[in-house]
Amino acid sequence: MKDRFIEQRLKLAGGKENIRHVQHDRSITTLTLYDHSHMDLSVPTETALDTDICITHGTYCMKFRDEDAFIYNTLLGMGVEQQNGDSMQETTIKGKKTCSALYFISDVFRPLMPVLLGAAILKIILGMITVINSLSSEDASLINSPTWMIWKSIGDSAFYLLPILVAISTAYRLKGNLYVAAAIGGLMLYPQMITLMSSGEDVHFMGVPVVSQAPFFSAALWVIAAIGAASWLEKRVERISPGALKGILAPALTLMVIAPMVLLVLGPVGTWVDEHLSGVIESLLNDAPVVLIMLLGASMSLLMIMGLHYWLFPILMNELMTNGFTIVLPAMLVAFVAQAGAALAAGLRSEQPEFRKLAFWASGTALFGVTEPAMFAVNIRRRASFYAAMLGGAAGGLYFGLLSVKTLVIGGSGSLFDIPFYIEEGTSNMLHTCIGVCIAFVISGGLAYWMAGRTANRKSM
């Protein structure tokens, strides 16, 4: 597979003799060419391979993702000259998807995949042990033991610290201060902030109301936006800082400006959501539950990106206490399974070995409740996959709503491990749950595979 990959790159570049030098930086390999007229633009996989052809100061370059630097090292072994520096690295072809916000979010998450997938595998193993222990024995001593809690904490730590990891990755891409970014990303993890915002009392910062849902401020979208603003401000302050304050004034002002700005901007947004979103959801839950579950199945990914899904938990808790079951939580199950189906299809369609491996692993972890790799590193990167996941979630949600699928226990956040919680004596609730899950997986995967094929065929014309 990789040999074919290299052959296609060389053919597109016009052969090894047409490559002046090669450079690798941050998972991107750049080829600088002698003569663009020698390029073979008939290679049909140019766009499918995520290759940018760009011009800098009259020099033609080819840029493509090379996660493990395999192609870069192979070209060096073939005698291609190495270039140091990053003069060509910031150039991108106008209008390419690499400039989109969703693609940037995906690029932020890609370096985090090893630790997230590693933690996800540990969480899945612990989940399997929990299910086996609950089915085979009523003894809960294992689950309640200190050893078990430590293992569980190890598995959860990467996701607990995700806002800090996202902040560091964003700053790295924007060439900002990694440590200032980590401090901003960890703002809402600070114990005093959590205690203050979860006290149940109205909290105001400089006269502006701050919503009680602290995790809302740590959603991926807001962290990336905050670090983007911090990097912009820091570079400009550093440029005008006097020599004696270089490296001191910029971080100080960045913390003093950006951290309060996050609270001042997102505080009213969260307050408005707190006042209106819950009312809308409860109204639909009472008057049009089928529509609600279908919409939640489709939009759960968007809600997670913006941190709005945290407002669902008080609603489903109240529903469970009032009715003894909840129909809101099943929407999360079909949404996560739809992400898994779309990620699997993206992996099957891709010709990039590293992306295929990531997509397959991400699909597996999404089925067991860890959806970040599939959603952020795979599906957001390809609009066809992201749209297909939303449509698959909507289809599964529609089936769940029509058949009134419910869960009797809140045991997780949308995982196949939660399937036993859908068992209801005397009904077909468990059967309908399995059917709805299959609908979401098949439709999202089928649509993603089909739309990716149409996109590739259209771009190769």
GROMACS .gro file of C-alpha atoms in nm:
model
  461
    1MET     CA    1   0.000   0.000   0.000
    2LYS     CA    2   0.274   0.248   0.094
    3ASP     CA    3   0.483   0.158  -0.214
    4ARG     CA    4   0.184   0.242  -0.432
    5PHE     CA    5   0.140   0.564  -0.235
    6ILE     CA    6   0.499   0.668  -0.309
    7GLU     CA    7   0.466   0.576  -0.677
    8GLN     CA    8   0.160   0.799  -0.709
    9ARG     CA    9   0.340   1.089  -0.539
   10LEU     CA   10   0.643   1.054  -0.764
   11LYS     CA   11   0.425   1.033  -1.074
   12LEU     CA   12   0.236   1.346  -0.973
   13ALA     CA   13   0.564   1.528  -0.902
   14GLY     CA   14   0.707   1.434  -1.241
   15GLY     CA   15   0.954   1.179  -1.112
   16LYS     CA   16   1.232   1.182  -0.855
   17GLU     CA   17   1.452   1.392  -1.084
   18ASN     CA   18   1.199   1.677  -1.071
   19ILE     CA   19   1.214   1.704  -0.688
   20ARG     CA   20   1.456   1.976  -0.579
   21HIS     CA   21   1.432   1.898  -0.206
   22VAL     CA   22   1.198   1.751   0.054
   23GLN     CA   23   1.097   1.879   0.398
   24HIS     CA   24   0.897   1.726   0.685
   25ASP     CA   25   0.740   1.923   0.969
   26ARG     CA   26   0.440   1.854   1.195
   27SER     CA   27   0.321   1.548   1.001
   28ILE     CA   28   0.337   1.736   0.668
   29THR     CA   29   0.587   1.648   0.393
   30THR     CA   30   0.662   1.919   0.136
   31LEU     CA   31   0.822   1.854  -0.203
   32THR     CA   32   0.978   2.152  -0.384
   33LEU     CA   33   0.988   2.096  -0.759
   34TYR     CA   34   1.227   2.210  -1.033
   35ASP     CA   35   0.975   2.242  -1.318
   36HIS     CA   36   0.597   2.233  -1.279
   37SER     CA   37   0.551   2.143  -1.645
   38HIS     CA   38   0.689   1.796  -1.572
   39MET     CA   39   0.408   1.722  -1.325
   40ASP     CA   40   0.158   1.455  -1.424
   41LEU     CA   41  -0.177   1.607  -1.327
   42SER     CA   42  -0.362   1.308  -1.467
   43VAL     CA   43  -0.305   1.114  -1.146
   44PRO     CA   44  -0.667   1.051  -1.042
   45THR     CA   45  -0.599   1.025  -0.669
   46GLU     CA   46  -0.447   1.371  -0.625
   47THR     CA   47  -0.737   1.511  -0.421
   48ALA     CA   48  -0.826   1.183  -0.251
   49LEU     CA   49  -0.469   1.170  -0.118
   50ASP     CA   50  -0.505   1.516   0.039
   51THR     CA   51  -0.231   1.670  -0.173
   52ASP     CA   52  -0.197   2.047  -0.203
   53ILE     CA   53  -0.021   2.198  -0.503
   54CYS     CA   54   0.090   2.547  -0.408
   55ILE     CA   55   0.309   2.829  -0.536
   56THR     CA   56   0.548   3.035  -0.322
   57HIS     CA   57   0.762   3.305  -0.484
   58GLY     CA   58   0.731   3.131  -0.820
   59THR     CA   59   0.831   2.790  -0.678
   60TYR     CA   60   0.595   2.495  -0.709
   61CYS     CA   61   0.545   2.272  -0.407
   62MET     CA   62   0.347   1.961  -0.320
   63LYS     CA   63   0.225   1.918   0.037
   64PHE     CA   64   0.065   1.608   0.182
   65ARG     CA   65   0.009   1.444   0.518
   66ASP     CA   66   0.278   1.195   0.616
   67GLU     CA   67   0.203   1.107   0.979
   68ASP     CA   68   0.488   0.861   1.035
   69ALA     CA   69   0.734   1.035   0.792
   70PHE     CA   70   0.755   0.710   0.593
   71ILE     CA   71   0.738   0.877   0.253
   72TYR     CA   72   0.977   1.151   0.364
   73ASN     CA   73   1.238   0.899   0.483
   74THR     CA   74   1.191   0.690   0.169
   75LEU     CA   75   1.258   0.991  -0.053
   76LEU     CA   76   1.569   1.074   0.147
   77GLY     CA   77   1.684   0.716   0.099
   78MET     CA   78   1.631   0.759  -0.275
   79GLY     CA   79   1.877   1.048  -0.278
   80VAL     CA   80   1.638   1.344  -0.267
   81GLU     CA   81   1.799   1.642  -0.095
   82GLN     CA   82   1.667   1.750   0.244
   83GLN     CA   83   1.564   2.110   0.314
   84ASN     CA   84   1.578   2.262   0.661
   85GLY     CA   85   1.357   2.548   0.776
   86ASP     CA   86   0.987   2.612   0.729
   87SER     CA   87   0.970   2.862   0.446
   88MET     CA   88   0.736   2.645   0.246
   89GLN     CA   89   0.536   2.499   0.532
   90GLU     CA   90   0.277   2.771   0.577
   91THR     CA   91   0.161   2.779   0.215
   92THR     CA   92  -0.172   2.625   0.126
   93ILE     CA   93  -0.368   2.618  -0.195
   94LYS     CA   94  -0.650   2.869  -0.197
   95GLY     CA   95  -0.991   2.721  -0.134
   96LYS     CA   96  -0.869   2.386  -0.012
   97LYS     CA   97  -1.047   2.220   0.275
   98THR     CA   98  -0.733   2.257   0.488
   99CYS     CA   99  -0.843   2.617   0.547
  100SER     CA  100  -1.181   2.520   0.691
  101ALA     CA  101  -1.259   2.550   1.060
  102LEU     CA  102  -1.365   2.186   1.086
  103TYR     CA  103  -1.042   2.070   0.924
  104PHE     CA  104  -0.844   2.283   1.169
  105ILE     CA  105  -1.031   2.128   1.463
  106SER     CA  106  -0.946   1.786   1.325
  107ASP     CA  107  -0.579   1.884   1.292
  108VAL     CA  108  -0.581   1.993   1.656
  109PHE     CA  109  -0.709   1.652   1.766
  110ARG     CA  110  -0.489   1.437   1.543
  111PRO     CA  111  -0.175   1.456   1.766
  112LEU     CA  112  -0.390   1.364   2.066
  113MET     CA  113  -0.511   1.037   1.915
  114PRO     CA  114  -0.241   0.806   2.063
  115VAL     CA  115  -0.323   0.902   2.420
  116LEU     CA  116  -0.700   0.917   2.362
  117LEU     CA  117  -0.709   0.580   2.187
  118GLY     CA  118  -0.484   0.430   2.454
  119ALA     CA  119  -0.709   0.559   2.730
  120ALA     CA  120  -1.016   0.445   2.535
  121ILE     CA  121  -0.885   0.089   2.512
  122LEU     CA  122  -0.828   0.085   2.888
  123LYS     CA  123  -1.182   0.217   2.946
  124ILE     CA  124  -1.325  -0.051   2.715
  125ILE     CA  125  -1.136  -0.327   2.899
  126LEU     CA  126  -1.265  -0.197   3.232
  127GLY     CA  127  -1.616  -0.178   3.088
  128MET     CA  128  -1.600  -0.539   2.971
  129ILE     CA  129  -1.482  -0.651   3.315
  130THR     CA  130  -1.768  -0.456   3.474
  131VAL     CA  131  -2.029  -0.621   3.251
  132ILE     CA  132  -1.886  -0.969   3.304
  133ASN     CA  133  -1.867  -0.915   3.680
  134SER     CA  134  -2.225  -0.787   3.700
  135LEU     CA  135  -2.360  -1.081   3.497
  136SER     CA  136  -2.163  -1.355   3.670
  137SER     CA  137  -2.168  -1.238   4.030
  138GLU     CA  138  -2.355  -1.008   4.265
  139ASP     CA  139  -2.036  -0.934   4.455
  140ALA     CA  140  -1.940  -0.571   4.392
  141SER     CA  141  -1.619  -0.580   4.595
  142LEU     CA  142  -1.404  -0.572   4.281
  143ILE     CA  143  -1.577  -0.265   4.136
  144ASN     CA  144  -1.560  -0.081   4.468
  145SER     CA  145  -1.199  -0.165   4.549
  146PRO     CA  146  -0.927   0.104   4.557
  147THR     CA  147  -0.731  -0.082   4.289
  148TRP     CA  148  -1.028  -0.066   4.054
  149MET     CA  149  -1.082   0.304   4.122
  150ILE     CA  150  -0.718   0.378   4.044
  151TRP     CA  151  -0.739   0.190   3.714
  152LYS     CA  152  -1.061   0.376   3.631
  153SER     CA  153  -0.894   0.708   3.713
  154ILE     CA  154  -0.606   0.623   3.479
  155GLY     CA  155  -0.851   0.555   3.197
  156ASP     CA  156  -1.048   0.874   3.264
  157SER     CA  157  -0.749   1.105   3.316
  158ALA     CA  158  -0.685   1.177   2.947
  159PHE     CA  159  -1.048   1.279   2.894
  160TYR     CA  160  -1.062   1.479   3.217
  161LEU     CA  161  -0.756   1.674   3.102
  162LEU     CA  162  -0.879   1.700   2.742
  163PRO     CA  163  -0.932   2.081   2.757
  164ILE     CA  164  -0.565   2.125   2.852
  165LEU     CA  165  -0.449   1.882   2.583
  166VAL     CA  166  -0.661   2.059   2.322
  167ALA     CA  167  -0.524   2.395   2.431
  168ILE     CA  168  -0.163   2.274   2.402
  169SER     CA  169  -0.225   2.119   2.060
  170THR     CA  170  -0.394   2.437   1.934
  171ALA     CA  171  -0.109   2.655   2.057
  172TYR     CA  172   0.143   2.422   1.892
  173ARG     CA  173  -0.030   2.456   1.557
  174LEU     CA  174  -0.056   2.835   1.593
  175LYS     CA  175   0.300   2.863   1.728
  176GLY     CA  176   0.180   3.017   2.052
  177ASN     CA  177   0.302   2.972   2.408
  178LEU     CA  178   0.214   2.614   2.506
  179TYR     CA  179   0.224   2.682   2.879
  180VAL     CA  180  -0.001   2.988   2.866
  181ALA     CA  181  -0.241   2.784   2.655
  182ALA     CA  182  -0.237   2.502   2.911
  183ALA     CA  183  -0.319   2.750   3.189
  184ILE     CA  184  -0.614   2.888   2.993
  185GLY     CA  185  -0.737   2.541   2.899
  186GLY     CA  186  -0.722   2.428   3.261
  187LEU     CA  187  -0.912   2.727   3.398
  188MET     CA  188  -1.237   2.536   3.444
  189LEU     CA  189  -1.058   2.240   3.602
  190TYR     CA  190  -0.935   2.453   3.891
  191PRO     CA  191  -1.110   2.319   4.206
  192GLN     CA  192  -1.210   2.663   4.336
  193MET     CA  193  -1.376   2.746   4.003
  194ILE     CA  194  -1.565   2.416   4.005
  195THR     CA  195  -1.680   2.470   4.364
  196LEU     CA  196  -1.788   2.827   4.291
  197MET     CA  197  -1.985   2.741   3.980
  198SER     CA  198  -2.148   2.429   4.120
  199SER     CA  199  -2.261   2.595   4.443
  200GLY     CA  200  -2.614   2.647   4.311
  201GLU     CA  201  -2.594   3.022   4.367
  202ASP     CA  202  -2.588   3.290   4.098
  203VAL     CA  203  -2.231   3.368   4.001
  204HIS     CA  204  -2.133   3.697   3.837
  205PHE     CA  205  -1.797   3.806   3.703
  206MET     CA  206  -1.756   4.183   3.664
  207GLY     CA  207  -2.135   4.211   3.659
  208VAL     CA  208  -2.181   3.945   3.389
  209PRO     CA  209  -2.367   3.624   3.481
  210VAL     CA  210  -2.160   3.305   3.456
  211VAL     CA  211  -2.352   2.985   3.382
  212SER     CA  212  -2.331   2.706   3.638
  213GLN     CA  213  -2.228   2.442   3.380
  214ALA     CA  214  -1.851   2.469   3.418
  215PRO     CA  215  -1.776   2.202   3.153
  216PHE     CA  216  -1.950   2.423   2.895
  217PHE     CA  217  -1.651   2.659   2.898
  218SER     CA  218  -1.415   2.367   2.838
  219ALA     CA  219  -1.583   2.243   2.519
  220ALA     CA  220  -1.341   2.186   2.232
  221LEU     CA  221  -1.475   2.469   2.016
  222TRP     CA  222  -1.442   2.734   2.287
  223VAL     CA  223  -1.098   2.618   2.396
  224ILE     CA  224  -0.969   2.631   2.037
  225ALA     CA  225  -1.123   2.975   1.986
  226ALA     CA  226  -0.974   3.104   2.312
  227ILE     CA  227  -0.626   2.977   2.231
  228GLY     CA  228  -0.653   3.124   1.882
  229ALA     CA  229  -0.725   3.464   2.034
  230ALA     CA  230  -0.448   3.414   2.291
  231SER     CA  231  -0.190   3.331   2.022
  232TRP     CA  232  -0.290   3.635   1.818
  233LEU     CA  233  -0.268   3.868   2.118
  234GLU     CA  234   0.055   3.721   2.252
  235LYS     CA  235   0.243   3.761   1.923
  236ARG     CA  236   0.144   4.125   1.889
  237VAL     CA  237   0.224   4.215   2.250
  238GLU     CA  238   0.559   4.035   2.226
  239ARG     CA  239   0.643   4.232   1.913
  240ILE     CA  240   0.605   4.570   2.088
  241SER     CA  241   0.734   4.469   2.431
  242PRO     CA  242   1.055   4.638   2.552
  243GLY     CA  243   1.360   4.417   2.583
  244ALA     CA  244   1.342   4.395   2.962
  245LEU     CA  245   0.984   4.258   2.940
  246LYS     CA  246   1.027   4.017   2.651
  247GLY     CA  247   0.872   3.682   2.740
  248ILE     CA  248   0.701   3.827   3.049
  249LEU     CA  249   0.460   4.100   2.943
  250ALA     CA  250   0.297   3.901   2.665
  251PRO     CA  251   0.207   3.595   2.878
  252ALA     CA  252   0.086   3.820   3.162
  253LEU     CA  253  -0.141   4.028   2.939
  254THR     CA  254  -0.264   3.717   2.757
  255LEU     CA  255  -0.377   3.556   3.082
  256MET     CA  256  -0.523   3.883   3.211
  257VAL     CA  257  -0.722   3.943   2.892
  258ILE     CA  258  -0.815   3.608   2.740
  259ALA     CA  259  -0.923   3.417   3.054
  260PRO     CA  260  -1.167   3.691   3.165
  261MET     CA  261  -1.282   3.734   2.804
  262VAL     CA  262  -1.382   3.367   2.793
  263LEU     CA  263  -1.605   3.418   3.096
  264LEU     CA  264  -1.744   3.752   2.976
  265VAL     CA  265  -1.830   3.623   2.628
  266LEU     CA  266  -1.943   3.269   2.704
  267GLY     CA  267  -2.114   3.357   3.034
  268PRO     CA  268  -2.413   3.531   2.869
  269VAL     CA  269  -2.420   3.265   2.596
  270GLY     CA  270  -2.441   2.988   2.854
  271THR     CA  271  -2.701   3.181   3.053
  272TRP     CA  272  -2.918   3.221   2.742
  273VAL     CA  273  -2.883   2.850   2.664
  274ASP     CA  274  -2.969   2.765   3.024
  275GLU     CA  275  -3.287   2.971   2.999
  276HIS     CA  276  -3.406   2.856   2.656
  277LEU     CA  277  -3.256   2.521   2.554
  278SER     CA  278  -3.395   2.326   2.849
  279GLY     CA  279  -3.741   2.471   2.791
  280VAL     CA  280  -3.735   2.381   2.422
  281ILE     CA  281  -3.621   2.025   2.492
  282GLU     CA  282  -3.880   1.971   2.765
  283SER     CA  283  -4.153   2.111   2.540
  284LEU     CA  284  -4.059   1.873   2.258
  285LEU     CA  285  -4.028   1.588   2.507
  286ASN     CA  286  -4.389   1.640   2.613
  287ASP     CA  287  -4.547   1.733   2.279
  288ALA     CA  288  -4.330   1.574   2.006
  289PRO     CA  289  -4.094   1.312   2.154
  290VAL     CA  290  -4.033   1.146   1.816
  291VAL     CA  291  -3.911   1.474   1.667
  292LEU     CA  292  -3.691   1.540   1.970
  293ILE     CA  293  -3.516   1.203   1.961
  294MET     CA  294  -3.461   1.231   1.586
  295LEU     CA  295  -3.313   1.581   1.621
  296LEU     CA  296  -3.092   1.477   1.911
  297GLY     CA  297  -2.967   1.176   1.719
  298ALA     CA  298  -2.870   1.405   1.431
  299SER     CA  299  -2.730   1.699   1.626
  300MET     CA  300  -2.560   1.531   1.922
  301SER     CA  301  -2.219   1.574   1.759
  302LEU     CA  302  -2.272   1.948   1.717
  303LEU     CA  303  -2.398   1.975   2.075
  304MET     CA  304  -2.083   1.802   2.200
  305ILE     CA  305  -1.853   2.029   1.999
  306MET     CA  306  -2.017   2.335   2.157
  307GLY     CA  307  -2.058   2.181   2.504
  308LEU     CA  308  -2.438   2.207   2.493
  309HIS     CA  309  -2.495   1.839   2.567
  310TYR     CA  310  -2.433   1.904   2.936
  311TRP     CA  311  -2.782   2.055   2.958
  312LEU     CA  312  -2.932   1.717   2.866
  313PHE     CA  313  -2.823   1.539   3.183
  314PRO     CA  314  -3.052   1.726   3.428
  315ILE     CA  315  -3.342   1.662   3.190
  316LEU     CA  316  -3.286   1.289   3.159
  317MET     CA  317  -3.222   1.259   3.534
  318ASN     CA  318  -3.557   1.426   3.602
  319GLU     CA  319  -3.720   1.203   3.342
  320LEU     CA  320  -3.575   0.891   3.504
  321MET     CA  321  -3.687   0.994   3.852
  322THR     CA  322  -4.038   1.085   3.732
  323ASN     CA  323  -4.112   0.803   3.488
  324GLY     CA  324  -3.864   0.534   3.584
  325PHE     CA  325  -3.707   0.548   3.238
  326THR     CA  326  -3.563   0.796   2.991
  327ILE     CA  327  -3.600   0.825   2.613
  328VAL     CA  328  -3.339   1.102   2.584
  329LEU     CA  329  -3.031   0.894   2.661
  330PRO     CA  330  -3.098   0.644   2.375
  331ALA     CA  331  -3.048   0.933   2.133
  332MET     CA  332  -2.686   0.952   2.248
  333LEU     CA  333  -2.645   0.581   2.178
  334VAL     CA  334  -2.754   0.603   1.814
  335ALA     CA  335  -2.553   0.923   1.763
  336PHE     CA  336  -2.233   0.757   1.885
  337VAL     CA  337  -2.297   0.441   1.684
  338ALA     CA  338  -2.356   0.656   1.375
  339GLN     CA  339  -2.017   0.819   1.429
  340ALA     CA  340  -1.865   0.470   1.442
  341GLY     CA  341  -2.031   0.369   1.115
  342ALA     CA  342  -1.916   0.682   0.933
  343ALA     CA  343  -1.561   0.644   1.064
  344LEU     CA  344  -1.548   0.282   0.948
  345ALA     CA  345  -1.664   0.384   0.599
  346ALA     CA  346  -1.405   0.665   0.589
  347GLY     CA  347  -1.134   0.412   0.670
  348LEU     CA  348  -1.254   0.175   0.400
  349ARG     CA  349  -1.256   0.455   0.143
  350SER     CA  350  -0.917   0.601   0.233
  351GLU     CA  351  -0.595   0.494   0.064
  352GLN     CA  352  -0.378   0.644   0.338
  353PRO     CA  353  -0.248   0.363   0.563
  354GLU     CA  354  -0.218   0.579   0.875
  355PHE     CA  355  -0.564   0.728   0.831
  356ARG     CA  356  -0.717   0.386   0.770
  357LYS     CA  357  -0.563   0.254   1.092
  358LEU     CA  358  -0.687   0.556   1.286
  359ALA     CA  359  -1.037   0.532   1.138
  360PHE     CA  360  -1.075   0.163   1.220
  361TRP     CA  361  -0.961   0.207   1.580
  362ALA     CA  362  -1.175   0.518   1.620
  363SER     CA  363  -1.479   0.331   1.490
  364GLY     CA  364  -1.427   0.057   1.746
  365THR     CA  365  -1.389   0.295   2.040
  366ALA     CA  366  -1.697   0.496   1.932
  367LEU     CA  367  -1.910   0.182   1.957
  368PHE     CA  368  -1.811   0.160   2.323
  369GLY     CA  369  -1.880   0.520   2.417
  370VAL     CA  370  -1.551   0.697   2.340
  371THR     CA  371  -1.653   0.902   2.039
  372GLU     CA  372  -1.387   1.177   2.036
  373PRO     CA  373  -1.141   0.997   1.802
  374ALA     CA  374  -1.413   0.911   1.548
  375MET     CA  375  -1.580   1.250   1.559
  376PHE     CA  376  -1.286   1.489   1.583
  377ALA     CA  377  -1.002   1.306   1.406
  378VAL     CA  378  -1.193   1.123   1.133
  379ASN     CA  379  -1.545   1.243   1.051
  380ILE     CA  380  -1.498   1.616   1.096
  381ARG     CA  381  -1.204   1.589   0.858
  382ARG     CA  382  -1.434   1.468   0.579
  383ARG     CA  383  -1.760   1.653   0.544
  384ALA     CA  384  -1.924   1.355   0.374
  385SER     CA  385  -1.853   1.139   0.680
  386PHE     CA  386  -1.973   1.407   0.923
  387TYR     CA  387  -2.300   1.463   0.736
  388ALA     CA  388  -2.351   1.088   0.701
  389ALA     CA  389  -2.306   1.043   1.077
  390MET     CA  390  -2.571   1.308   1.140
  391LEU     CA  391  -2.814   1.144   0.897
  392GLY     CA  392  -2.748   0.800   1.043
  393GLY     CA  393  -2.809   0.934   1.392
  394ALA     CA  394  -3.134   1.095   1.274
  395ALA     CA  395  -3.251   0.766   1.120
  396GLY     CA  396  -3.173   0.570   1.435
  397GLY     CA  397  -3.333   0.840   1.648
  398LEU     CA  398  -3.647   0.836   1.434
  399TYR     CA  399  -3.679   0.460   1.483
  400PHE     CA  400  -3.619   0.495   1.858
  401GLY     CA  401  -3.882   0.769   1.879
  402LEU     CA  402  -4.144   0.581   1.681
  403LEU     CA  403  -4.097   0.263   1.886
  404SER     CA  404  -4.059   0.453   2.218
  405VAL     CA  405  -3.725   0.291   2.299
  406LYS     CA  406  -3.622   0.367   2.654
  407THR     CA  407  -3.344   0.290   2.898
  408LEU     CA  408  -3.418   0.204   3.258
  409VAL     CA  409  -3.076   0.287   3.401
  410ILE     CA  410  -2.823   0.564   3.342
  411GLY     CA  411  -2.508   0.357   3.325
  412GLY     CA  412  -2.292   0.540   3.074
  413SER     CA  413  -2.294   0.789   2.791
  414GLY     CA  414  -2.403   0.593   2.487
  415SER     CA  415  -2.212   0.266   2.464
  416LEU     CA  416  -2.285  -0.088   2.353
  417PHE     CA  417  -2.204  -0.182   2.711
  418ASP     CA  418  -2.531  -0.009   2.805
  419ILE     CA  419  -2.745  -0.249   2.598
  420PRO     CA  420  -2.841  -0.459   2.906
  421PHE     CA  421  -2.997  -0.145   3.057
  422TYR     CA  422  -3.258  -0.155   2.779
  423ILE     CA  423  -3.399  -0.491   2.888
  424GLU     CA  424  -3.761  -0.449   2.995
  425GLU     CA  425  -3.964  -0.754   3.092
  426GLY     CA  426  -4.267  -0.822   2.880
  427THR     CA  427  -4.171  -0.583   2.598
  428SER     CA  428  -3.957  -0.579   2.283
  429ASN     CA  429  -3.760  -0.277   2.400
  430MET     CA  430  -3.429  -0.465   2.384
  431LEU     CA  431  -3.502  -0.590   2.030
  432HIS     CA  432  -3.594  -0.244   1.907
  433THR     CA  433  -3.278  -0.105   2.065
  434CYS     CA  434  -3.063  -0.345   1.865
  435ILE     CA  435  -3.254  -0.270   1.545
  436GLY     CA  436  -3.219   0.107   1.593
  437VAL     CA  437  -2.846   0.072   1.659
  438CYS     CA  438  -2.804  -0.132   1.340
  439ILE     CA  439  -3.004   0.126   1.142
  440ALA     CA  440  -2.782   0.410   1.263
  441PHE     CA  441  -2.461   0.217   1.192
  442VAL     CA  442  -2.560   0.089   0.847
  443ILE     CA  443  -2.712   0.413   0.719
  444SER     CA  444  -2.427   0.633   0.839
  445GLY     CA  445  -2.165   0.391   0.706
  446GLY     CA  446  -2.343   0.340   0.374
  447LEU     CA  447  -2.398   0.711   0.317
  448ALA     CA  448  -2.041   0.798   0.414
  449TYR     CA  449  -1.901   0.535   0.177
  450TRP     CA  450  -2.128   0.645  -0.108
  451MET     CA  451  -2.077   1.020  -0.065
  452ALA     CA  452  -1.700   0.979  -0.032
  453GLY     CA  453  -1.698   0.788  -0.359
  454ARG     CA  454  -1.902   1.056  -0.535
  455THR     CA  455  -1.671   1.328  -0.402
  456ALA     CA  456  -1.359   1.145  -0.518
  457ASN     CA  457  -1.507   1.077  -0.864
  458ARG     CA  458  -1.616   1.439  -0.905
  459LYS     CA  459  -1.274   1.576  -0.808
  460SER     CA  460  -1.091   1.337  -1.038
  461MET     CA  461  -1.280   1.458  -1.344
   0.00000   0.00000   0.00000
